């Protein structure tokens, strides 16, 4: 089955070999405070920083999921309140999880065909963190990077970005935000169970000022460990090994990013030419990595079934759009040949052919 599910998503086929290499290497049975594990962790972080072009003074930690990153930010970077800008289910969930720990956290929702207003975002300087979802996986929107640049210009506040379904797929203006995180089951083409947490010096200073050390995954405790190339708890060594191998394998992010953008633009053109309706009308805010297509309930069910009969798994809609959209992941592990197969299937089943 070819999968276009936007997470868990297609893993790189090389992962099969990496799994057996991991076993052979002995790393899976090694103590996580021992030299071989620390060397693996250092090598993996160095490789990731090089391949993704992460600034030298930004730090990289591995955690277990994007959901855990929501919690780490809420407990360790927010003393009293954060502001969450969202237009879909993931951004809203981040707000809800944060409010359980920090009830004063607030949300600012915006229309999925529009941009959030910068003036509204920065109007309350008491928000310690401004929380943005770069790529809203539920509806196929992405924030243009001008929004990050403009925010950075206008405020000293810490900016945190959920980049779960775009990191490693498109290039980021790293320095325009302070925290970027993602889990690896999306654009990294890896199995779930590991997330990447990237922090700027400004984020570290905020954590030091707040000084939370109450949890097993408190930011400063995680950081102290990672500075020694260790982890607070017994880590997902297999996940770390695999991400290292995939980072070795993939081209530099600039190249991957060009390909992602070209493929996305080809997708949007194809869909429009074949009578499909993209959920997001405004081209400026359409995602390059997750494409949501809308239709009637019957039509969406029909297309998912037709795809399945051709050995292709489309992504279901999410949340409010569960039955009236399907989603197409445009992640780097998916090949052009697979894309062509799905396009053929969608062409054969387009309205004009019915
Ligand atoms: C998938 C996803 C998450 C959740 O990731 P987990 O690894 O399941 O915690 C969070 N935010 C966004 C934008 C996502 O796409």
GROMACS .gro file of N, CA and C and ligand atoms in nm, residues 6-7 64-70 90-91 93 133-138 162-166 181-186 192-195 290 327, ligand 1:
model
  120
    6UNK      N    1  -0.081   1.194   0.626
    6UNK     CA    2   0.013   1.294   0.678
    6UNK      C    3   0.056   1.266   0.822
    7UNK      N    4   0.079   1.145   0.858
    7UNK     CA    5   0.139   1.113   0.988
    7UNK      C    6   0.050   1.024   1.072
   64UNK      N    7   0.996   1.287   2.311
   64UNK     CA    8   0.925   1.171   2.259
   64UNK      C    9   0.816   1.203   2.159
   65UNK      N   10   0.758   1.323   2.163
   65UNK     CA   11   0.650   1.356   2.069
   65UNK      C   12   0.633   1.507   2.065
   66UNK      N   13   0.559   1.553   1.966
   66UNK     CA   14   0.528   1.696   1.961
   66UNK      C   15   0.439   1.733   2.079
   67UNK      N   16   0.353   1.641   2.118
   67UNK     CA   17   0.265   1.665   2.233
   67UNK      C   18   0.349   1.691   2.358
   68UNK      N   19   0.456   1.616   2.374
   68UNK     CA   20   0.544   1.640   2.489
   68UNK      C   21   0.606   1.780   2.480
   69UNK      N   22   0.638   1.823   2.359
   69UNK     CA   23   0.695   1.958   2.342
   69UNK      C   24   0.594   2.064   2.387
   70UNK      N   25   0.465   2.043   2.358
   70UNK     CA   26   0.362   2.137   2.406
   70UNK      C   27   0.374   2.150   2.558
   90UNK      N   28  -0.475   2.147   1.546
   90UNK     CA   29  -0.351   2.125   1.622
   90UNK      C   30  -0.313   2.248   1.704
   91UNK      N   31  -0.324   2.364   1.643
   91UNK     CA   32  -0.295   2.487   1.716
   91UNK      C   33  -0.387   2.502   1.836
   93UNK      N   34  -0.538   2.256   1.999
   93UNK     CA   35  -0.502   2.156   2.100
   93UNK      C   36  -0.384   2.202   2.185
  133UNK      N   37   0.158   2.781   1.493
  133UNK     CA   38   0.170   2.652   1.425
  133UNK      C   39   0.212   2.683   1.282
  134UNK      N   40   0.334   2.644   1.246
  134UNK     CA   41   0.376   2.680   1.110
  134UNK      C   42   0.288   2.612   1.006
  135UNK      N   43   0.270   2.481   1.024
  135UNK     CA   44   0.194   2.406   0.924
  135UNK      C   45   0.077   2.338   0.995
  136UNK      N   46  -0.043   2.386   0.968
  136UNK     CA   47  -0.161   2.330   1.036
  136UNK      C   48  -0.205   2.205   0.958
  137UNK      N   49  -0.164   2.092   1.011
  137UNK     CA   50  -0.184   1.963   0.944
  137UNK      C   51  -0.331   1.930   0.922
  138UNK      N   52  -0.418   1.987   1.005
  138UNK     CA   53  -0.560   1.951   0.996
  138UNK      C   54  -0.628   2.012   0.875
  162UNK      N   55   0.521   2.527   1.636
  162UNK     CA   56   0.492   2.386   1.608
  162UNK      C   57   0.517   2.365   1.460
  163UNK      N   58   0.623   2.293   1.429
  163UNK     CA   59   0.661   2.271   1.289
  163UNK      C   60   0.656   2.122   1.258
  164UNK      N   61   0.565   2.053   1.326
  164UNK     CA   62   0.563   1.907   1.321
  164UNK      C   63   0.549   1.852   1.180
  165UNK      N   64   0.465   1.914   1.098
  165UNK     CA   65   0.445   1.855   0.966
  165UNK      C   66   0.514   1.933   0.855
  166UNK      N   67   0.619   2.008   0.890
  166UNK     CA   68   0.694   2.078   0.785
  166UNK      C   69   0.845   2.073   0.807
  181UNK      N   70   0.977   2.285   1.698
  181UNK     CA   71   0.977   2.142   1.730
  181UNK      C   72   0.893   2.065   1.629
  182UNK      N   73   0.923   1.935   1.624
  182UNK     CA   74   0.853   1.847   1.530
  182UNK      C   75   0.867   1.704   1.577
  183UNK      N   76   0.772   1.620   1.541
  183UNK     CA   77   0.797   1.478   1.562
  183UNK      C   78   0.838   1.417   1.429
  184UNK      N   79   0.907   1.303   1.436
  184UNK     CA   80   0.975   1.254   1.316
  184UNK      C   81   0.889   1.169   1.223
  185UNK      N   82   0.761   1.146   1.261
  185UNK     CA   83   0.679   1.060   1.175
  185UNK      C   84   0.614   1.136   1.059
  186UNK      N   85   0.657   1.259   1.035
  186UNK     CA   86   0.600   1.336   0.924
  186UNK      C   87   0.709   1.357   0.818
  192UNK      N   88   0.718   0.684   1.434
  192UNK     CA   89   0.685   0.774   1.545
  192UNK      C   90   0.759   0.735   1.672
  193UNK      N   91   0.757   0.826   1.768
  193UNK     CA   92   0.815   0.795   1.899
  193UNK      C   93   0.936   0.881   1.932
  194UNK      N   94   0.961   0.983   1.850
  194UNK     CA   95   1.074   1.072   1.876
  194UNK      C   96   1.036   1.212   1.828
  195UNK      N   97   1.075   1.313   1.904
  195UNK     CA   98   1.055   1.450   1.855
  195UNK      C   99   1.184   1.529   1.870
  290UNK      N  100   0.126   1.954   0.330
  290UNK     CA  101   0.000   1.882   0.351
  290UNK      C  102  -0.109   1.951   0.270
  327UNK      N  103  -0.670   1.428   0.273
  327UNK     CA  104  -0.542   1.499   0.275
  327UNK      C  105  -0.435   1.418   0.202
  355LIG     C1  106   0.109   1.540   1.421
  355LIG     C2  107   0.107   1.673   1.485
  355LIG     C3  108   0.118   1.689   1.624
  355LIG     C4  109   0.122   1.574   1.720
  355LIG     O1  110   0.239   1.498   1.708
  355LIG     P1  111   0.265   1.379   1.812
  355LIG     O2  112   0.399   1.327   1.772
  355LIG     O3  113   0.153   1.282   1.792
  355LIG     O4  114   0.262   1.435   1.948
  355LIG     C5  115   0.123   1.818   1.674
  355LIG     N1  116   0.116   1.925   1.594
  355LIG     C6  117   0.105   1.913   1.459
  355LIG     C7  118   0.097   2.037   1.375
  355LIG     C8  119   0.100   1.787   1.401
  355LIG     O5  120   0.090   1.775   1.268
   0.00000   0.00000   0.00000
